[in-house]
XYZ file of C-alpha atoms in Angstrom:
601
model
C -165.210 -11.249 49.385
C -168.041 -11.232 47.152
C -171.040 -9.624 47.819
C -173.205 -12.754 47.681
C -170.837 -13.978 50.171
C -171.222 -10.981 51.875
C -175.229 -10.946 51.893
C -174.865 -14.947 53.145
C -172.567 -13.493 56.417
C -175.287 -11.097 56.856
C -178.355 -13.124 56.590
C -176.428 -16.050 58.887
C -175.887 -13.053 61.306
C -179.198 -11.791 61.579
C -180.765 -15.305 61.260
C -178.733 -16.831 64.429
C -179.573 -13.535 66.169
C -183.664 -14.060 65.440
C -183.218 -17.724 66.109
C -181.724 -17.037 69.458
C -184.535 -14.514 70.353
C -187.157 -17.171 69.087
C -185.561 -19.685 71.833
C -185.744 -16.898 74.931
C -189.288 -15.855 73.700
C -190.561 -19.452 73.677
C -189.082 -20.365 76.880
C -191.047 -17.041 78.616
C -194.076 -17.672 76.287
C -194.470 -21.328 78.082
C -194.302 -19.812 81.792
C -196.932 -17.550 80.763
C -198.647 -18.662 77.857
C -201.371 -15.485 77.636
C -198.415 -13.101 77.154
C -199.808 -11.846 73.734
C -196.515 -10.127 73.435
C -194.392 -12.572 73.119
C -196.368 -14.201 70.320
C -196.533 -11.228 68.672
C -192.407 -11.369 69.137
C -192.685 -14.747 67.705
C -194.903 -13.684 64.817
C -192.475 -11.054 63.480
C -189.738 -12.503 63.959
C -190.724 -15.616 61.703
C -192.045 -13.380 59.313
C -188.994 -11.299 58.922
C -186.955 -14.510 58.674
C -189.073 -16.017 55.996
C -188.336 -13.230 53.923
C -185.050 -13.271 54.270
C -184.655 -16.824 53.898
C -186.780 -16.395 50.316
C -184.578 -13.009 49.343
C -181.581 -14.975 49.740
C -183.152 -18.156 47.762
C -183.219 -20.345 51.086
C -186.164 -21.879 50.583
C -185.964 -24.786 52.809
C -185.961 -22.615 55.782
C -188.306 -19.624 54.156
C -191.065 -22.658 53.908
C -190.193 -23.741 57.185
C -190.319 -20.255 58.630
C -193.468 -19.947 57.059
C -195.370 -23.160 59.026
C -193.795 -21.568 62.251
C -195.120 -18.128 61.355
C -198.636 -19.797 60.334
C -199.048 -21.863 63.822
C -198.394 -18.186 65.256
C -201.014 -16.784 63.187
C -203.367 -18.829 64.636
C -202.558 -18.966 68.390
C -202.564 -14.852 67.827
C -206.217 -15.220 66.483
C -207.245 -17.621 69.133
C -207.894 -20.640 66.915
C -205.407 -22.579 68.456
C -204.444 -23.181 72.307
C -201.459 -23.970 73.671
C -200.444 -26.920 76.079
C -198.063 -29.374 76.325
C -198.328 -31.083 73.200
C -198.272 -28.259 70.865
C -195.278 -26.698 72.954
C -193.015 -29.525 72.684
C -193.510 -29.717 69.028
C -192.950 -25.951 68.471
C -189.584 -26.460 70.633
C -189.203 -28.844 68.329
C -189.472 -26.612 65.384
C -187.531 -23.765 66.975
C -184.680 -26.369 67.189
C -185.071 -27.937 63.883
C -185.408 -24.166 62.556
C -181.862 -23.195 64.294
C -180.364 -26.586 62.353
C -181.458 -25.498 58.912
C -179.981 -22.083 59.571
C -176.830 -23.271 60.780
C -176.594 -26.000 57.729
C -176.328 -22.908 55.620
C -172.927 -22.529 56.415
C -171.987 -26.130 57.315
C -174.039 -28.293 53.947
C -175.389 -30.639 56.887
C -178.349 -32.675 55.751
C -180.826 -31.902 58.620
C -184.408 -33.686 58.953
C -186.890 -31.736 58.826
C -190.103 -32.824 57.003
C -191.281 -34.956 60.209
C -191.806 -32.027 62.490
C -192.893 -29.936 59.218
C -195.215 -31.971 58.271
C -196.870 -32.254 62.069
C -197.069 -28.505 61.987
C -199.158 -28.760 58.985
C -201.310 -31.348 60.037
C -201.848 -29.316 63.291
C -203.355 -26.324 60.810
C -205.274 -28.599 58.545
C -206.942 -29.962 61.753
C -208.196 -26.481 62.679
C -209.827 -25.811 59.360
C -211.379 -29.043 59.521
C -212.549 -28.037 63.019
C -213.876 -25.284 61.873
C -216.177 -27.007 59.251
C -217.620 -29.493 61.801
C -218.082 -26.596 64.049
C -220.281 -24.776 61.814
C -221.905 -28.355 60.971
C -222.632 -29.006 64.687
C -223.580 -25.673 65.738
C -226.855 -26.246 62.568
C -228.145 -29.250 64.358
C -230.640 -29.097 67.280
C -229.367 -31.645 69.245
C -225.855 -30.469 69.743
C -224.280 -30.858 73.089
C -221.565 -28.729 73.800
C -218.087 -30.442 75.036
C -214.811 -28.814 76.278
C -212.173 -29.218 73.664
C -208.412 -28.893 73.545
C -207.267 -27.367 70.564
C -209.825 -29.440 69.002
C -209.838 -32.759 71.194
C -212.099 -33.810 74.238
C -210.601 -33.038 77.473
C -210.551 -36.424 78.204
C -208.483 -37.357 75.456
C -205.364 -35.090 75.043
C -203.339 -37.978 73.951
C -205.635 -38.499 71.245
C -202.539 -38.682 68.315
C -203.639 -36.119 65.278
C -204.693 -37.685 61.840
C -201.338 -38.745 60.033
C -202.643 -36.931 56.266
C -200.849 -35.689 54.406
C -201.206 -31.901 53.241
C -201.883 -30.382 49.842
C -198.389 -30.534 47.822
C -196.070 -31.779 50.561
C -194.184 -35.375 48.822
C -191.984 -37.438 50.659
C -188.902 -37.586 49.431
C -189.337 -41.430 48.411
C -192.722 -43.229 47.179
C -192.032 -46.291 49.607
C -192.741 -47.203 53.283
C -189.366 -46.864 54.812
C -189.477 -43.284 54.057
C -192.889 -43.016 55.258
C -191.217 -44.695 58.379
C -187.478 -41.756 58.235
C -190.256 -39.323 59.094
C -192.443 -40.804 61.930
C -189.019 -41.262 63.715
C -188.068 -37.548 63.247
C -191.416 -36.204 64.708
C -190.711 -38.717 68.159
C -186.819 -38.319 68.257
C -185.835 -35.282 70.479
C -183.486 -33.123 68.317
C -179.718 -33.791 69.104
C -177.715 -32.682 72.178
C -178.318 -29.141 72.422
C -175.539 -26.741 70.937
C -174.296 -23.624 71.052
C -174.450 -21.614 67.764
C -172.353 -18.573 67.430
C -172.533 -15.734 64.866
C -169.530 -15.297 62.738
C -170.757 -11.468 63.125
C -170.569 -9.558 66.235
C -171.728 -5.984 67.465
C -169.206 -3.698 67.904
C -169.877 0.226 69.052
C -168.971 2.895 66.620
C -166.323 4.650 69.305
C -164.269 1.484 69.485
C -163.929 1.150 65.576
C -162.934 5.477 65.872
C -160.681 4.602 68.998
C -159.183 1.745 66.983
C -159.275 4.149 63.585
C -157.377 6.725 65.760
C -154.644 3.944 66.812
C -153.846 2.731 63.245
C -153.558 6.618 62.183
C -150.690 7.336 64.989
C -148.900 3.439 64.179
C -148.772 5.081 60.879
C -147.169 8.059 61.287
C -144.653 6.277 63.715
C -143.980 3.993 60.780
C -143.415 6.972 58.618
C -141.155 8.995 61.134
C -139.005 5.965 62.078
C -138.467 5.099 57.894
C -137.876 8.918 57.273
C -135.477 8.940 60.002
C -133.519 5.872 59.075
C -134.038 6.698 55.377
C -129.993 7.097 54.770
C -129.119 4.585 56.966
C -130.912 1.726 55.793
C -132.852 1.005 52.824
C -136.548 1.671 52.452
C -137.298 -2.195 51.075
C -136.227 -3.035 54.658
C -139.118 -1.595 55.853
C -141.518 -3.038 52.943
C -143.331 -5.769 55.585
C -144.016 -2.928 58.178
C -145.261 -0.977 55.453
C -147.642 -3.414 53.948
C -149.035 -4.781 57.266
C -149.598 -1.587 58.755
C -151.187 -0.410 55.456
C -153.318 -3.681 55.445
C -154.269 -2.887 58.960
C -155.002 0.503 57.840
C -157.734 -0.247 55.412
C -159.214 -3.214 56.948
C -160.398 -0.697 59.804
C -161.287 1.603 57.333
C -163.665 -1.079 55.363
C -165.309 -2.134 59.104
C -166.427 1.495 59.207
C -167.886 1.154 55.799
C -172.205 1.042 55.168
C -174.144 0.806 52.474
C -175.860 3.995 51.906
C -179.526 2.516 51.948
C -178.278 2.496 55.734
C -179.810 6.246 55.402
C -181.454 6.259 51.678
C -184.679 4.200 53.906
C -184.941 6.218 56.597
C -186.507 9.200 53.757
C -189.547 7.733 53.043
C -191.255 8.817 55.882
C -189.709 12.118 55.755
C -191.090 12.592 51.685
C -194.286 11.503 53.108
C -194.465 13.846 56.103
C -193.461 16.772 54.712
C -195.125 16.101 51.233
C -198.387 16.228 53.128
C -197.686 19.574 54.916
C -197.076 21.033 51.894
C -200.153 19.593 50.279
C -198.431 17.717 47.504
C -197.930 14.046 45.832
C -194.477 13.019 45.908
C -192.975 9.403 45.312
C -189.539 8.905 46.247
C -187.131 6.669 44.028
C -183.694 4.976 45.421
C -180.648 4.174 43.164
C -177.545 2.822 43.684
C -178.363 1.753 47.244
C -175.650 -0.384 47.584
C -172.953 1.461 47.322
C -170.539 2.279 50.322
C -169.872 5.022 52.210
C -168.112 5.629 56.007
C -170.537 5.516 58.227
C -169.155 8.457 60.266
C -169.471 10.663 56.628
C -173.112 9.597 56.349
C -173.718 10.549 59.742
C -172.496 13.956 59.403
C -174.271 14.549 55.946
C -177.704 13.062 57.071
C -179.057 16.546 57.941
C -178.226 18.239 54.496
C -179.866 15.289 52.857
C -183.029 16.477 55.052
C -182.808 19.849 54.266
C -182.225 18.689 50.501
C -185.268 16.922 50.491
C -187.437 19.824 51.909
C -186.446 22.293 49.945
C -186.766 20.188 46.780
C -190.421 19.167 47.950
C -191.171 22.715 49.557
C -189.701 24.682 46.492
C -188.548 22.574 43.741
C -192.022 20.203 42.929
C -195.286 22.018 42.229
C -198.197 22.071 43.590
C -200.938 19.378 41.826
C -202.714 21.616 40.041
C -200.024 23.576 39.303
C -198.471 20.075 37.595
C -201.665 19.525 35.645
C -201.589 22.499 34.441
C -198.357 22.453 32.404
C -199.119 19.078 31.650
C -196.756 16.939 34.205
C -198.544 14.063 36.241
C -199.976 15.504 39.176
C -197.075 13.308 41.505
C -194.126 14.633 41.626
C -191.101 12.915 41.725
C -187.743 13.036 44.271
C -184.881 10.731 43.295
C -182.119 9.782 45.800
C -179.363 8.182 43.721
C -175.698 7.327 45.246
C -172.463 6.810 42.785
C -169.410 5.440 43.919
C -165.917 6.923 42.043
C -162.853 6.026 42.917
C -162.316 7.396 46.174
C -165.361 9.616 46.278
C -168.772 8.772 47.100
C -171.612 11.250 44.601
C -175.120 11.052 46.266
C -177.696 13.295 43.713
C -181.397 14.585 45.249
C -183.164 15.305 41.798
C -186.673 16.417 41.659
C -188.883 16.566 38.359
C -190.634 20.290 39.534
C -189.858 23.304 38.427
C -186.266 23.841 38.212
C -184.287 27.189 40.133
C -185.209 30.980 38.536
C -181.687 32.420 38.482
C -183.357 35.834 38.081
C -185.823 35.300 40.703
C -182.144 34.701 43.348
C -180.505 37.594 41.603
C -182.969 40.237 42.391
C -183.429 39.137 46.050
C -179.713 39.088 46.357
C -179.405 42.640 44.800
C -182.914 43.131 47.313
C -181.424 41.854 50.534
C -177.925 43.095 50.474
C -176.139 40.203 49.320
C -174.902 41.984 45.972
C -174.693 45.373 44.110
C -176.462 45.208 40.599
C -172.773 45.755 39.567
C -171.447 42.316 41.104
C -175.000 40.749 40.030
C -174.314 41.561 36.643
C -170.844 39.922 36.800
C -172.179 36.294 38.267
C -173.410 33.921 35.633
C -176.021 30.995 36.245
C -174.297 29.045 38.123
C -172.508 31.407 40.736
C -176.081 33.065 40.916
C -177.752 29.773 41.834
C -174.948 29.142 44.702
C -176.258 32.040 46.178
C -178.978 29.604 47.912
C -176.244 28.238 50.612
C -175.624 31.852 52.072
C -176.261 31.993 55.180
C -180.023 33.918 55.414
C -180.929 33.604 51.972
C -183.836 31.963 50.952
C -186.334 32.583 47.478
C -189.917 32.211 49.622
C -191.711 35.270 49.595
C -193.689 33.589 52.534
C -192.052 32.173 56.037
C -193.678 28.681 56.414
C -192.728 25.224 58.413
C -190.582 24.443 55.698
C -189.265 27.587 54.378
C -188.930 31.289 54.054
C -186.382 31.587 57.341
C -182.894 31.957 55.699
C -181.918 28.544 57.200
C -180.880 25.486 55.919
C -179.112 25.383 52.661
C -176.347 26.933 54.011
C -176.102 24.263 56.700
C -175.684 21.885 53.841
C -172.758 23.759 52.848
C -171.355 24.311 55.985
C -171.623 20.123 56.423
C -169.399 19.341 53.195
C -167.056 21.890 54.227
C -166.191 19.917 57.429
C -165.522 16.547 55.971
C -163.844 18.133 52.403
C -166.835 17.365 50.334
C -168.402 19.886 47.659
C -171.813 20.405 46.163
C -172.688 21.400 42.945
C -176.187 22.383 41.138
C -177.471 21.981 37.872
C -181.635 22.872 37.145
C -183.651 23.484 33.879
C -186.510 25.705 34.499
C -189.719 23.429 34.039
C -188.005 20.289 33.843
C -186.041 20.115 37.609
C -183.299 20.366 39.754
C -180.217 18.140 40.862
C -177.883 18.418 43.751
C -174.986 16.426 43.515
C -172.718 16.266 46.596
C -169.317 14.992 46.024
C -168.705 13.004 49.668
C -164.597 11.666 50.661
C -165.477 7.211 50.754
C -163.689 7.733 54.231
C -162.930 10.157 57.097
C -159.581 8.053 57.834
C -157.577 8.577 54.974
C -156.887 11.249 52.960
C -155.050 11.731 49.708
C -152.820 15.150 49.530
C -150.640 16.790 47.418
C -148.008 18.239 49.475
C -146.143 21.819 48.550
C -144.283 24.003 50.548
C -144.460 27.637 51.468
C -141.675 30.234 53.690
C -140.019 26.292 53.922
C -143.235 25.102 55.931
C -145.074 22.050 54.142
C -148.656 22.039 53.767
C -151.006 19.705 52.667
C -153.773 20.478 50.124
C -156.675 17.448 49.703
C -156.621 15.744 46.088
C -160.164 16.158 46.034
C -160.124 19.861 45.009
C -156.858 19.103 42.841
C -157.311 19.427 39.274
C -153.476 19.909 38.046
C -150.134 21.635 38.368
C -148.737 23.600 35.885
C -145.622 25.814 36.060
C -145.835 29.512 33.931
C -143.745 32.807 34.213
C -144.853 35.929 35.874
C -145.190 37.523 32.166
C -148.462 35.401 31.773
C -150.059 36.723 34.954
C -152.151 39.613 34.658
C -153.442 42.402 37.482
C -157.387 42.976 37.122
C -158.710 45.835 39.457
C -157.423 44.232 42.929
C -156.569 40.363 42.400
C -154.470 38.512 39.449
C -155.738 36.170 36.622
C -154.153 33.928 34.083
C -155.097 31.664 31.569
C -155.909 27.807 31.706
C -157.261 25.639 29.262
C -158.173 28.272 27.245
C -160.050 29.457 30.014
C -158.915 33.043 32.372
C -159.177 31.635 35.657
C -158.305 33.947 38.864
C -154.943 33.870 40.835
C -153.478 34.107 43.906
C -150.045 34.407 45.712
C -150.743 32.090 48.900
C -148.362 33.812 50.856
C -150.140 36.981 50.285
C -153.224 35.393 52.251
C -151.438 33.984 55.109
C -149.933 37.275 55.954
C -153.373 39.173 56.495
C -153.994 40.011 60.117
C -157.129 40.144 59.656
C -159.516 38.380 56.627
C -161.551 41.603 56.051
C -158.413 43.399 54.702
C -158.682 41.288 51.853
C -161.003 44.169 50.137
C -157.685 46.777 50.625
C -156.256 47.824 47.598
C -153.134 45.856 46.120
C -153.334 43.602 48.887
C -153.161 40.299 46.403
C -150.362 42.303 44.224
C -148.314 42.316 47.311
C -146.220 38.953 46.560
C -146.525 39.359 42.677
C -145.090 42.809 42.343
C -141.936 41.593 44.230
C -141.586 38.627 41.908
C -138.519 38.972 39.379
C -140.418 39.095 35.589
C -138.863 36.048 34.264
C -139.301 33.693 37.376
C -141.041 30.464 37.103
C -143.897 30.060 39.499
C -145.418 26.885 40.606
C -149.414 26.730 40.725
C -151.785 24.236 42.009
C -155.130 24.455 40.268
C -157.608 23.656 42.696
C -162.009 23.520 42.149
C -164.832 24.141 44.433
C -168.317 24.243 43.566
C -167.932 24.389 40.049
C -165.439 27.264 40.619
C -161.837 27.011 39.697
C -158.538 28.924 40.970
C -154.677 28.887 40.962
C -152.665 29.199 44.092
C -148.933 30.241 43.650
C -146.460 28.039 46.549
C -143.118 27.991 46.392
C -141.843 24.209 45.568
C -144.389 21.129 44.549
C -143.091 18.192 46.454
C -145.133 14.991 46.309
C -148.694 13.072 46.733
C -148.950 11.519 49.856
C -152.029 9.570 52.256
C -152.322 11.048 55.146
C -154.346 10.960 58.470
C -155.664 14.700 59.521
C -156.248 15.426 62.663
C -158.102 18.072 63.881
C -157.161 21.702 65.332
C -157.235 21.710 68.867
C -158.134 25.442 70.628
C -156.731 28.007 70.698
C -156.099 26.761 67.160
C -159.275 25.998 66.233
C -160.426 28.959 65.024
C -157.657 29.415 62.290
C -160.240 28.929 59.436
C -157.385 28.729 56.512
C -156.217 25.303 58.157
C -158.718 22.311 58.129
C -156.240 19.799 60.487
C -152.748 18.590 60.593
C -150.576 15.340 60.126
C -147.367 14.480 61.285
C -145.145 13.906 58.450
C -142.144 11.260 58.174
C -139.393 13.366 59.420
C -141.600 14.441 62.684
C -142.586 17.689 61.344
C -145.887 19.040 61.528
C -147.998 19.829 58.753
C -150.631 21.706 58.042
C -154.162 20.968 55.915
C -155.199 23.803 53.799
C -158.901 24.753 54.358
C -159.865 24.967 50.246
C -163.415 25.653 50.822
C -162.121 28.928 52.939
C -159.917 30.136 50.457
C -162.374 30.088 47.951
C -164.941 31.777 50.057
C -162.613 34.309 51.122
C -161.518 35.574 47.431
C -164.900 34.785 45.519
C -167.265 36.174 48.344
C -164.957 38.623 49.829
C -167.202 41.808 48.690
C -170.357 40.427 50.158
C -169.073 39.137 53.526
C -170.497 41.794 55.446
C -174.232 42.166 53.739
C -176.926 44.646 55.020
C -179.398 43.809 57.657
């Protein structure tokens, strides 16, 4: 579907929604016509559904939306009152209003310019009311009468003056037409009908319940194809696979939003916290559009918050700080989304003034995080990742914002859960961007499998960069781990098989502990690696046998499992077998961080 056909189902839906709300607050607003709520309702509503109408190039029923909203306008500021008459011509409307929204879809011709045009002449009358008023109330002999929306009591009946208003042409010169009109203000509109939405409401847990049923129809599919997989051919099977792959990512795309679905909900938050902090900050949206699951945006809606304070509370300075290096005195926050393939890249930049890597290295070396030694051996960027540890934080001053060790890190902790990663990249005095690589969906996820001691495990394809086979001659010992070379590039290494056999993750520090598997190894063995990344770091793991890629649906660890950190979930795979999801973002916290795991208090 395109997305102007897409925008059309959504206006429709939202349109047919307001229209039916108009009808119920009309119907209440005649049984009690004071009820200044409901015309406020009214008022809204028609003013929302103008601008709709005109964003969507319905113009027809933006100008027609427009009368409705104008007759409210008045009735709010008690210039016009309401009785019989005017009721049955703004039923009238409402009904005439619900026609031109439904012709959207259907291309019915629908009248409309009688009842329009009585609306108008309805709100020309009141201004010219108004004049005479302020005529009458000059002269000396005026005698005050009791008036009906501007006609004697004793003449309610009194029919308005048929002109015509500013602009408004018929759509023929003659008198017939002058005659398809005064028929379509008297006519009462047709039999009344029943509109339904093409869109309906639907609660997030029944889409996850649903989610959750297409997941386990698809590993049945898989287990009863790799069980039958010598008996009977796999293109027997080709229709179950299709339609239960359709099925598949139709429920996936029903979980799908547009990101602006969050992106708007930040204004008031750069505004709010921008004034605590005494600063001028506009926020900029790009790339609004693009899609994301909902459940994903959910879970990431609190890093974006913590994002956005920190880049307001430490990245933009102060006005006169701005002025003073000669940036405007505003600063500016960017939220930008990017779809990629089957990632989702959402960016907070801010213009201020950009991360002091030496500034985070001292107050690591300071608080306990690292030894000068380590510190030495970290370069810009592993320094600057040092801001989503748990306690750190670069104010020298504990504030509403900042300066308690929280926050960053929960960012971190929040990609970790749904396999995302987050990167950094700052120029001092020009800014700072975070960009958070997000999975499109929860639902699915793309694996390489590999197996290990004749287990198979899954490892996502999001941290995959490529396997490559070498010998154990190219594999070098450096003080207690392994490296080897890459792209040119000596990256670090490590027998997977000497992890899982820890008892316990803090005996990772022992000596020879990652030599284990790799001294056993016969010299001119070829070992299989999977080169896997993680905020901006990159390592090889050494498995036994590279099997294939493969979708998947994970499922979580249930307890006592649960708190088995190296494995994110399972799947079932064809042959009924469960298998295991590696935990990447573990791993790489467990060799890379592994000598400041235990910092001082």
């Amino acid at each position: 579907m395109s997305k102007e056909n897409e925008y059309k189902e959504i206006f429709l839906a939202e349109a047919v929604e307001s229209h039916e709300e108009l009808n119920r607050l009309i119907t209440e607003l005649e049984k009690r016509p004071d009820d200044k709520k409901s015309v406020d309702a009214i008022f809204r509503i028609t003013h929302t559904l103008k601008g709709n109408a005109s964003g969507m190039g319905f113009k027809t029923i933006a100008d027609f939306a427009h009368v409705v909203e104008d007759i409210f306008s008045a009735i709010r500021e008690k210039k016009l009152v309401l009785d019989d008459q005017i009721f049955s011509s703004l039923f009238k409307s409402i009904d005439v209003l619900g026609e031109l929204i439904h012709a959207v879809k259907t291309g019915v011709n629908v009248q409309y310019r009688g009842i329009k045009t009585k609306l108008e002449v309805i709100l020309n009358s009141l201004k010219d009311n108004k004049k005479t008023d302020t005529e009458d109330s000059k002269s000396s002999d005026y005698e005050e009468t009791a008036t009906n929306n501007g006609f004697p009591e004793d003449d309610k009946t009194t029919t308005l003056p048929q002109q015509k208003p500013e602009g408004f042409e018929y759509d023929n010169n003659d008198a017939d037409t002058a005659q398809k009109q005064a028929a379509d203000e008297t006519e009462p509109a047709e039999s009344s009908k029943i509109i339904f939405s093409d869109h309906v409401q639907v609660p997030v847990r029944k889409l996850d319940n649903l989610l959750n049923l297409v997941g386990e129809l698809v590993i049945e599919r898989d287990r009863i194809i790799g069980l039958n997989s010598e008996k009977i051919s796999t293109s027997e099977y080709s229709r179950l696979n299709r339609i239960s792959s359709d099925l598949q990512y139709s429920v996936m795309d029903v979980r799908l939003v547009q990101v602006s679905f969050l992106f708007n909900k930040f204004h008031r938050i750069v505004r709010d916290t921008a004034s605590l902090e005494n600063k001028s900050v506009s926020l900029t949206l790009k790339g609004t559009e693009t899609e994301i699951d909902r459940n994903i945006l959910q879970i990431i809606s609190d890093s974006l918050i913590h994002l956005i304070r920190n880049a307001i509370g430490h990245g933009i300075e102060s006005m006169a700080d701005r002025k003073n290096v000669g940036k405007p005195e505003e600063g500016n926050l960017t939220l930008k989304a990017i779809s990629e393939s089957d990632a989702v890249i959402i960016e907070v930049s801010d213009d201020g003034r950009g991360i002091d890597t030496n500034k985070i290295r001292e107050k690591a070396i300071r608080n306990g995080f690292l030894t000068e030694a380590e510190a030495k051996n970290f370069n810009d960027n592993d320094i600057v990742l040092m801001i989503f540890e748990p306690g750190f934080s670069t104010a020298d001053d504990v504030s509403e914002l900042s300066g308690r060790g929280v926050g960053m890190d929960v960012v971190k902790k929040a990609l970790d859960s749904i396999g995302g990663a987050v990167s950094v990249t700052t120029q001092k005095g020009i800014g700072t961007t975070f960009s958070l690589r997000l999975p499109a969906s929860m639902a699915v996820k793309g694996t390489l499998l590999f197996e290990l001691q004749h287990i198979t495990y899954a490892i996502p394809l999001s941290y995959t960069d490529a396997v490559i086979s070498i010998r154990k001659k190219e594999i070098y010992k450096v003080s207690n781990g392994l490296v080897t070379s890459h792209l040119g590039k000596t990256i670090p290494l490590v027998f997977l098989q000497d992890i899982f056999e820890l008892p316990y993750a803090n005996l990772i520090n022992e000596s020879k502990v990652l030599h284990k598997t790799y001294d056993s190894t016969p010299a001119d063995k070829a070992l299989n690696i999977v080169i896997v990344s993680y905020n901006t770091r990159i390592m090889g793991i050494v498995v036994d046998k590279l099997l294939q890629q493969k979708e998947i649906v994970e499922k979580p660890l249930m307890k006592p499992f649960d708190n088995v950190k190296l494995i994110n979930g399972v799947t079932i795979l064809g042959n009924g077998h469960v298998c295991p999801v590696l935990n990447v973002a573990t791993l790489f916290n467990l060799i890379f961080i592994r000598n400041y795991t235990t910092k001082k208090n």
